[in-house]
């Protein structure tokens, strides 16, 4: 099982730094899908911090440092204002906090669309600054040339089609896509183009289920669904969504915890104890050492 850690501290020139185990590789994820079948679904969650990565690492095949950190961490209105500096800092933290899952870092809006060369400069910076395993970029057929350019130059690419949040200002919102035949055909063509360009996996976000299934059947590489279908080759969620940190829960999210109530309850108990002067108690305070008898 991918969640079983094995101690592997032996070094070689290929692995000069002792590590608890060998990290999953991008090719091993790509190779999970054989002749259109993925026997072991790919498990991916977002992570933005080292501690979050430590907690999620053992359970995931892929950790995604998503540009959703703009909203989740920085309180921004969308992912559009997210910068390369933010992605580099959080990507490095997640790599430091994990040693099992492969780490994928989003290229933020404006850092890759202008040309394949611009994308290479941004992606190379992210790979060098973070030590991540691959980058993700949004967009379909229009980004296929860029994806192929990066892959040929040693940068593994995860694609992202369907609802692409960086295009929120063009799409006009975050509604599910692919409801009309024409739109579904375009999104399917987008996914095929990325597959042909050498993407090792493609995120399929916010599309009607039959389209997600059609894309999964059409692609040679694994599809990772979010708001898509259980029949995708893997799934991703924003960790804070499934942990219940926000009030509004989108339809495609299943709540696995309710951390907002847990955190708020703990803060309320702490505040009450501070106001009552019952915190810190004897267990949390230092006293002078008893003097040895003279
Ligand atoms: O930024 C992100 O978190 C993502 C996932 C929702 C796929 O792109």
mmCIF file of C-alpha atoms and ligand atoms in Angstrom:
data_model
loop_
_atom_site.group_PDB
_atom_site.id
_atom_site.type_symbol
_atom_site.label_atom_id
_atom_site.label_comp_id
_atom_site.label_asym_id
_atom_site.label_seq_id
_atom_site.Cartn_x
_atom_site.Cartn_y
_atom_site.Cartn_z
ATOM 1 C CA UNK A 1 0.000 0.000 0.000
ATOM 2 C CA UNK A 2 1.218 3.479 -0.776
ATOM 3 C CA UNK A 3 0.479 4.592 2.797
ATOM 4 C CA UNK A 4 2.976 2.157 4.364
ATOM 5 C CA UNK A 5 6.222 3.950 5.154
ATOM 6 C CA UNK A 6 9.458 2.042 4.753
ATOM 7 C CA UNK A 7 12.671 3.206 6.335
ATOM 8 C CA UNK A 8 15.200 3.871 3.579
ATOM 9 C CA UNK A 9 18.092 5.946 4.826
ATOM 10 C CA UNK A 10 20.716 4.583 2.456
ATOM 11 C CA UNK A 11 22.449 7.213 0.377
ATOM 12 C CA UNK A 12 23.753 7.216 -3.159
ATOM 13 C CA UNK A 13 24.718 9.952 -5.597
ATOM 14 C CA UNK A 14 21.123 9.815 -6.866
ATOM 15 C CA UNK A 15 19.855 10.120 -3.257
ATOM 16 C CA UNK A 16 22.614 12.001 -1.412
ATOM 17 C CA UNK A 17 20.485 13.063 1.552
ATOM 18 C CA UNK A 18 19.166 10.395 3.947
ATOM 19 C CA UNK A 19 15.378 10.342 3.886
ATOM 20 C CA UNK A 20 12.819 8.219 5.723
ATOM 21 C CA UNK A 21 11.614 6.794 2.419
ATOM 22 C CA UNK A 22 11.562 7.330 -1.313
ATOM 23 C CA UNK A 23 8.899 9.801 -2.417
ATOM 24 C CA UNK A 24 6.302 8.662 -4.959
ATOM 25 C CA UNK A 25 7.327 9.746 -8.440
ATOM 26 C CA UNK A 26 5.339 11.411 -11.181
ATOM 27 C CA UNK A 27 5.922 8.483 -13.605
ATOM 28 C CA UNK A 28 4.600 6.044 -10.981
ATOM 29 C CA UNK A 29 1.370 8.077 -10.778
ATOM 30 C CA UNK A 30 1.103 8.227 -14.579
ATOM 31 C CA UNK A 31 1.645 4.468 -14.804
ATOM 32 C CA UNK A 32 -1.247 3.695 -12.464
ATOM 33 C CA UNK A 33 -3.514 3.947 -15.493
ATOM 34 C CA UNK A 34 -2.943 0.966 -17.743
ATOM 35 C CA UNK A 35 -5.049 0.438 -20.878
ATOM 36 C CA UNK A 36 -7.601 2.921 -19.568
ATOM 37 C CA UNK A 37 -7.936 1.257 -16.134
ATOM 38 C CA UNK A 38 -6.645 2.689 -12.839
ATOM 39 C CA UNK A 39 -6.735 -0.136 -10.302
ATOM 40 C CA UNK A 40 -5.600 2.089 -7.389
ATOM 41 C CA UNK A 41 -7.296 5.519 -7.471
ATOM 42 C CA UNK A 42 -5.000 8.522 -7.037
ATOM 43 C CA UNK A 43 -5.554 10.369 -3.724
ATOM 44 C CA UNK A 44 -4.785 14.087 -3.737
ATOM 45 C CA UNK A 45 -5.464 16.866 -1.217
ATOM 46 C CA UNK A 46 -4.312 20.445 -1.114
ATOM 47 C CA UNK A 47 -1.690 21.494 1.437
ATOM 48 C CA UNK A 48 -0.236 24.960 1.955
ATOM 49 C CA UNK A 49 1.869 24.657 5.116
ATOM 50 C CA UNK A 50 4.539 22.310 6.466
ATOM 51 C CA UNK A 51 2.415 21.081 9.379
ATOM 52 C CA UNK A 52 -0.594 20.442 7.168
ATOM 53 C CA UNK A 53 1.651 18.494 4.794
ATOM 54 C CA UNK A 54 2.966 16.396 7.707
ATOM 55 C CA UNK A 55 -0.584 15.449 8.687
ATOM 56 C CA UNK A 56 -1.803 14.629 5.168
ATOM 57 C CA UNK A 57 1.339 13.079 3.671
ATOM 58 C CA UNK A 58 0.865 9.475 4.788
ATOM 59 C CA UNK A 59 -2.647 9.332 3.368
ATOM 60 C CA UNK A 60 -2.076 10.952 -0.018
ATOM 61 C CA UNK A 61 -0.333 10.064 -3.263
ATOM 62 C CA UNK A 62 -0.176 13.713 -4.302
ATOM 63 C CA UNK A 63 -0.156 16.939 -2.296
ATOM 64 C CA UNK A 64 -1.289 19.946 -4.312
ATOM 65 C CA UNK A 65 -0.059 23.388 -3.336
ATOM 66 C CA UNK A 66 -3.047 24.949 -5.052
ATOM 67 C CA UNK A 67 -3.429 28.611 -5.855
ATOM 68 C CA UNK A 68 -6.671 28.272 -3.885
ATOM 69 C CA UNK A 69 -4.318 29.354 -1.074
ATOM 70 C CA UNK A 70 -5.185 32.867 -2.244
ATOM 71 C CA UNK A 71 -8.662 32.514 -0.767
ATOM 72 C CA UNK A 72 -7.932 29.932 1.949
ATOM 73 C CA UNK A 73 -4.744 31.423 3.452
ATOM 74 C CA UNK A 74 -4.733 35.035 2.308
ATOM 75 C CA UNK A 75 -8.452 35.859 2.265
ATOM 76 C CA UNK A 76 -8.279 37.058 -1.332
ATOM 77 C CA UNK A 77 -11.490 37.179 -3.409
ATOM 78 C CA UNK A 78 -10.160 34.733 -6.045
ATOM 79 C CA UNK A 79 -6.935 33.041 -7.140
ATOM 80 C CA UNK A 80 -6.247 35.800 -9.694
ATOM 81 C CA UNK A 81 -4.040 37.968 -7.377
ATOM 82 C CA UNK A 82 -1.855 35.019 -6.250
ATOM 83 C CA UNK A 83 1.844 35.547 -7.023
ATOM 84 C CA UNK A 84 4.786 33.335 -7.897
ATOM 85 C CA UNK A 85 6.428 34.387 -4.595
ATOM 86 C CA UNK A 86 3.451 33.047 -2.621
ATOM 87 C CA UNK A 87 3.495 29.736 -4.517
ATOM 88 C CA UNK A 88 7.269 29.389 -4.053
ATOM 89 C CA UNK A 89 7.089 30.005 -0.283
ATOM 90 C CA UNK A 90 4.174 27.633 0.357
ATOM 91 C CA UNK A 91 5.498 25.029 -2.091
ATOM 92 C CA UNK A 92 8.824 24.892 -0.230
ATOM 93 C CA UNK A 93 7.001 24.546 3.113
ATOM 94 C CA UNK A 94 4.935 21.613 1.852
ATOM 95 C CA UNK A 95 7.995 19.839 0.440
ATOM 96 C CA UNK A 96 9.744 20.300 3.820
ATOM 97 C CA UNK A 97 6.715 18.845 5.572
ATOM 98 C CA UNK A 98 6.367 15.697 3.465
ATOM 99 C CA UNK A 99 8.431 12.750 2.306
ATOM 100 C CA UNK A 100 5.920 10.298 0.861
ATOM 101 C CA UNK A 101 3.524 12.073 -1.523
ATOM 102 C CA UNK A 102 4.674 13.730 -4.732
ATOM 103 C CA UNK A 103 4.188 17.506 -4.432
ATOM 104 C CA UNK A 104 2.546 19.498 -7.231
ATOM 105 C CA UNK A 105 2.615 23.316 -7.223
ATOM 106 C CA UNK A 106 0.170 25.503 -9.180
ATOM 107 C CA UNK A 107 1.562 28.109 -11.556
ATOM 108 C CA UNK A 108 -0.397 31.261 -10.648
ATOM 109 C CA UNK A 109 -2.396 33.416 -13.049
ATOM 110 C CA UNK A 110 -0.191 35.627 -15.217
ATOM 111 C CA UNK A 111 2.983 33.591 -14.748
ATOM 112 C CA UNK A 112 2.668 31.229 -17.733
ATOM 113 C CA UNK A 113 -0.019 32.148 -20.271
ATOM 114 C CA UNK A 114 1.974 34.624 -22.420
ATOM 115 C CA UNK A 115 4.292 32.053 -24.011
ATOM 116 C CA UNK A 116 5.898 28.640 -23.478
ATOM 117 C CA UNK A 117 9.133 30.472 -22.669
ATOM 118 C CA UNK A 118 7.462 32.552 -19.957
ATOM 119 C CA UNK A 119 5.931 29.367 -18.551
ATOM 120 C CA UNK A 120 9.354 27.704 -18.503
ATOM 121 C CA UNK A 121 10.909 30.570 -16.529
ATOM 122 C CA UNK A 122 8.098 30.457 -13.942
ATOM 123 C CA UNK A 123 7.994 26.662 -13.719
ATOM 124 C CA UNK A 124 11.784 26.360 -13.417
ATOM 125 C CA UNK A 125 11.764 28.892 -10.574
ATOM 126 C CA UNK A 126 9.047 26.927 -8.767
ATOM 127 C CA UNK A 127 10.891 23.623 -9.238
ATOM 128 C CA UNK A 128 14.198 25.111 -7.988
ATOM 129 C CA UNK A 129 12.782 27.128 -5.071
ATOM 130 C CA UNK A 130 10.499 24.399 -3.724
ATOM 131 C CA UNK A 131 11.956 21.027 -4.711
ATOM 132 C CA UNK A 132 8.475 20.012 -5.889
ATOM 133 C CA UNK A 133 7.866 17.166 -8.315
ATOM 134 C CA UNK A 134 5.663 18.869 -10.913
ATOM 135 C CA UNK A 135 3.672 21.974 -11.704
ATOM 136 C CA UNK A 136 -0.005 22.358 -12.575
ATOM 137 C CA UNK A 137 -1.414 24.855 -15.038
ATOM 138 C CA UNK A 138 -4.972 25.688 -16.056
ATOM 139 C CA UNK A 139 -6.346 25.727 -19.589
ATOM 140 C CA UNK A 140 -6.856 23.134 -22.316
ATOM 141 C CA UNK A 141 -5.983 23.180 -26.004
ATOM 142 C CA UNK A 142 -4.630 26.718 -25.748
ATOM 143 C CA UNK A 143 -2.037 25.514 -23.201
ATOM 144 C CA UNK A 144 -1.126 22.255 -24.968
ATOM 145 C CA UNK A 145 1.899 23.725 -26.760
ATOM 146 C CA UNK A 146 3.151 25.131 -23.449
ATOM 147 C CA UNK A 147 2.623 21.815 -21.666
ATOM 148 C CA UNK A 148 4.599 19.956 -24.363
ATOM 149 C CA UNK A 149 7.349 22.632 -24.222
ATOM 150 C CA UNK A 150 7.715 22.156 -20.453
ATOM 151 C CA UNK A 151 7.600 18.341 -20.515
ATOM 152 C CA UNK A 152 10.268 18.209 -23.248
ATOM 153 C CA UNK A 153 12.462 20.391 -21.019
ATOM 154 C CA UNK A 154 12.131 18.219 -17.919
ATOM 155 C CA UNK A 155 9.171 19.769 -16.125
ATOM 156 C CA UNK A 156 6.292 17.364 -15.427
ATOM 157 C CA UNK A 157 2.907 18.991 -16.041
ATOM 158 C CA UNK A 158 -0.498 18.331 -14.517
ATOM 159 C CA UNK A 159 -3.316 19.846 -16.605
ATOM 160 C CA UNK A 160 -6.587 21.354 -15.349
ATOM 161 C CA UNK A 161 -9.766 21.587 -17.463
ATOM 162 C CA UNK A 162 -13.475 22.261 -17.023
ATOM 163 C CA UNK A 163 -14.071 24.894 -14.388
ATOM 164 C CA UNK A 164 -10.746 26.717 -14.335
ATOM 165 C CA UNK A 165 -10.893 29.205 -11.418
ATOM 166 C CA UNK A 166 -8.166 31.500 -12.796
ATOM 167 C CA UNK A 167 -10.602 32.259 -15.668
ATOM 168 C CA UNK A 168 -13.378 33.303 -13.267
ATOM 169 C CA UNK A 169 -13.591 36.739 -14.857
ATOM 170 C CA UNK A 170 -14.223 35.203 -18.285
ATOM 171 C CA UNK A 171 -16.510 32.437 -17.032
ATOM 172 C CA UNK A 172 -18.502 34.826 -14.823
ATOM 173 C CA UNK A 173 -18.498 32.527 -11.774
ATOM 174 C CA UNK A 174 -17.871 29.016 -10.529
ATOM 175 C CA UNK A 175 -20.887 27.182 -11.995
ATOM 176 C CA UNK A 176 -20.488 23.612 -13.256
ATOM 177 C CA UNK A 177 -19.504 23.383 -16.910
ATOM 178 C CA UNK A 178 -20.205 21.117 -19.848
ATOM 179 C CA UNK A 179 -23.995 21.320 -19.694
ATOM 180 C CA UNK A 180 -24.362 22.092 -23.403
ATOM 181 C CA UNK A 181 -23.129 19.640 -26.038
ATOM 182 C CA UNK A 182 -20.893 22.287 -27.561
ATOM 183 C CA UNK A 183 -19.239 23.164 -24.252
ATOM 184 C CA UNK A 184 -18.797 19.497 -23.340
ATOM 185 C CA UNK A 185 -17.133 18.843 -26.716
ATOM 186 C CA UNK A 186 -14.720 21.765 -26.163
ATOM 187 C CA UNK A 187 -13.757 20.561 -22.683
ATOM 188 C CA UNK A 188 -13.236 17.000 -23.942
ATOM 189 C CA UNK A 189 -11.002 18.359 -26.725
ATOM 190 C CA UNK A 190 -9.106 20.422 -24.123
ATOM 191 C CA UNK A 191 -8.408 17.325 -22.037
ATOM 192 C CA UNK A 192 -7.356 15.288 -25.074
ATOM 193 C CA UNK A 193 -4.945 18.054 -26.145
ATOM 194 C CA UNK A 194 -3.213 18.060 -22.735
ATOM 195 C CA UNK A 195 -2.983 14.260 -22.736
ATOM 196 C CA UNK A 196 -1.405 14.342 -26.207
ATOM 197 C CA UNK A 197 0.980 17.093 -25.026
ATOM 198 C CA UNK A 198 2.377 14.765 -22.349
ATOM 199 C CA UNK A 199 0.569 15.878 -19.186
ATOM 200 C CA UNK A 200 1.002 13.115 -16.583
ATOM 201 C CA UNK A 201 -2.487 13.720 -15.150
ATOM 202 C CA UNK A 202 -5.363 16.126 -15.724
ATOM 203 C CA UNK A 203 -7.580 17.692 -13.055
ATOM 204 C CA UNK A 204 -11.215 17.722 -14.206
ATOM 205 C CA UNK A 205 -13.061 20.314 -12.141
ATOM 206 C CA UNK A 206 -16.734 21.224 -11.912
ATOM 207 C CA UNK A 207 -18.212 19.406 -14.899
ATOM 208 C CA UNK A 208 -21.359 17.327 -15.345
ATOM 209 C CA UNK A 209 -20.706 13.689 -14.516
ATOM 210 C CA UNK A 210 -21.145 12.170 -18.013
ATOM 211 C CA UNK A 211 -18.465 14.538 -19.318
ATOM 212 C CA UNK A 212 -16.061 13.584 -16.505
ATOM 213 C CA UNK A 213 -16.607 9.914 -17.370
ATOM 214 C CA UNK A 214 -16.123 10.562 -21.099
ATOM 215 C CA UNK A 215 -12.853 12.429 -20.410
ATOM 216 C CA UNK A 216 -11.638 9.644 -18.128
ATOM 217 C CA UNK A 217 -12.373 7.052 -20.814
ATOM 218 C CA UNK A 218 -10.732 9.142 -23.530
ATOM 219 C CA UNK A 219 -7.447 9.976 -21.782
ATOM 220 C CA UNK A 220 -4.432 7.724 -21.516
ATOM 221 C CA UNK A 221 -3.238 9.590 -18.395
ATOM 222 C CA UNK A 222 -5.161 9.615 -15.064
ATOM 223 C CA UNK A 223 -7.929 12.145 -14.470
ATOM 224 C CA UNK A 224 -8.240 13.695 -11.008
ATOM 225 C CA UNK A 225 -11.805 14.764 -10.314
ATOM 226 C CA UNK A 226 -13.171 17.567 -8.163
ATOM 227 C CA UNK A 227 -16.872 18.165 -8.570
ATOM 228 C CA UNK A 228 -16.699 15.601 -11.364
ATOM 229 C CA UNK A 229 -17.285 11.847 -10.827
ATOM 230 C CA UNK A 230 -16.219 8.936 -8.609
ATOM 231 C CA UNK A 231 -15.301 7.252 -11.892
ATOM 232 C CA UNK A 232 -12.349 9.595 -12.417
ATOM 233 C CA UNK A 233 -8.961 7.937 -11.870
ATOM 234 C CA UNK A 234 -8.431 9.918 -8.670
ATOM 235 C CA UNK A 235 -9.932 12.686 -6.555
ATOM 236 C CA UNK A 236 -8.796 15.991 -5.084
ATOM 237 C CA UNK A 237 -10.393 18.302 -2.540
ATOM 238 C CA UNK A 238 -9.248 21.484 -0.865
ATOM 239 C CA UNK A 239 -8.337 20.144 2.595
ATOM 240 C CA UNK A 240 -9.943 23.088 4.409
ATOM 241 C CA UNK A 241 -13.232 22.371 2.591
ATOM 242 C CA UNK A 242 -13.446 18.711 3.624
ATOM 243 C CA UNK A 243 -12.300 19.589 7.158
ATOM 244 C CA UNK A 244 -15.213 22.001 7.554
ATOM 245 C CA UNK A 245 -13.340 25.273 8.022
ATOM 246 C CA UNK A 246 -15.796 27.340 5.992
ATOM 247 C CA UNK A 247 -19.487 28.057 6.590
ATOM 248 C CA UNK A 248 -20.662 27.433 3.040
ATOM 249 C CA UNK A 249 -20.029 23.931 1.771
ATOM 250 C CA UNK A 250 -20.112 23.521 -2.021
ATOM 251 C CA UNK A 251 -22.214 20.621 -3.314
ATOM 252 C CA UNK A 252 -19.155 18.655 -4.474
ATOM 253 C CA UNK A 253 -17.515 18.722 -1.043
ATOM 254 C CA UNK A 254 -18.139 16.047 1.586
ATOM 255 C CA UNK A 255 -17.509 17.164 5.169
ATOM 256 C CA UNK A 256 -15.185 14.703 6.902
ATOM 257 C CA UNK A 257 -14.817 16.944 9.978
ATOM 258 C CA UNK A 258 -16.132 20.174 11.443
ATOM 259 C CA UNK A 259 -12.928 21.928 12.475
ATOM 260 C CA UNK A 260 -14.510 25.394 12.473
ATOM 261 C CA UNK A 261 -16.624 24.453 15.502
ATOM 262 C CA UNK A 262 -13.676 22.668 17.158
ATOM 263 C CA UNK A 263 -11.383 25.692 16.775
ATOM 264 C CA UNK A 264 -14.009 28.225 17.742
ATOM 265 C CA UNK A 265 -14.970 26.145 20.817
ATOM 266 C CA UNK A 266 -11.330 25.865 21.933
ATOM 267 C CA UNK A 267 -10.805 29.626 21.499
ATOM 268 C CA UNK A 268 -13.970 30.319 23.524
ATOM 269 C CA UNK A 269 -12.787 28.085 26.412
ATOM 270 C CA UNK A 270 -9.332 29.703 26.357
ATOM 271 C CA UNK A 271 -10.821 33.214 26.351
ATOM 272 C CA UNK A 272 -13.098 32.349 29.292
ATOM 273 C CA UNK A 273 -10.174 30.950 31.315
ATOM 274 C CA UNK A 274 -7.963 33.984 30.598
ATOM 275 C CA UNK A 275 -10.761 36.310 31.711
ATOM 276 C CA UNK A 276 -11.355 34.209 34.853
ATOM 277 C CA UNK A 277 -7.575 34.129 35.553
ATOM 278 C CA UNK A 278 -7.674 30.299 35.661
ATOM 279 C CA UNK A 279 -5.204 30.013 32.781
ATOM 280 C CA UNK A 280 -2.290 29.493 33.137
ATOM 281 C CA UNK A 281 -2.732 27.034 36.019
ATOM 282 C CA UNK A 282 -0.070 25.392 38.203
ATOM 283 C CA UNK A 283 0.779 22.875 35.423
ATOM 284 C CA UNK A 284 1.602 25.654 32.974
ATOM 285 C CA UNK A 285 3.679 27.903 35.236
ATOM 286 C CA UNK A 286 7.347 27.729 36.298
ATOM 287 C CA UNK A 287 8.357 27.968 39.954
ATOM 288 C CA UNK A 288 11.837 28.507 41.390
ATOM 289 C CA UNK A 289 13.683 25.212 42.035
ATOM 290 C CA UNK A 290 13.534 24.171 45.694
ATOM 291 C CA UNK A 291 16.916 25.020 47.258
ATOM 292 C CA UNK A 292 19.001 22.087 48.499
ATOM 293 C CA UNK A 293 19.226 22.011 52.295
ATOM 294 C CA UNK A 294 22.278 24.064 53.330
HETATM 295 O O1 LIG B 1 -6.006 25.522 -6.459
HETATM 296 C C1 LIG B 1 -6.520 24.437 -6.159
HETATM 297 O O2 LIG B 1 -6.714 24.101 -4.990
HETATM 298 C C2 LIG B 1 -6.902 23.550 -7.244
HETATM 299 C C3 LIG B 1 -7.742 22.364 -6.913
HETATM 300 C C4 LIG B 1 -9.092 22.785 -6.517
HETATM 301 C C5 LIG B 1 -7.760 21.367 -8.007
HETATM 302 O O3 LIG B 1 -6.568 23.789 -8.358
#
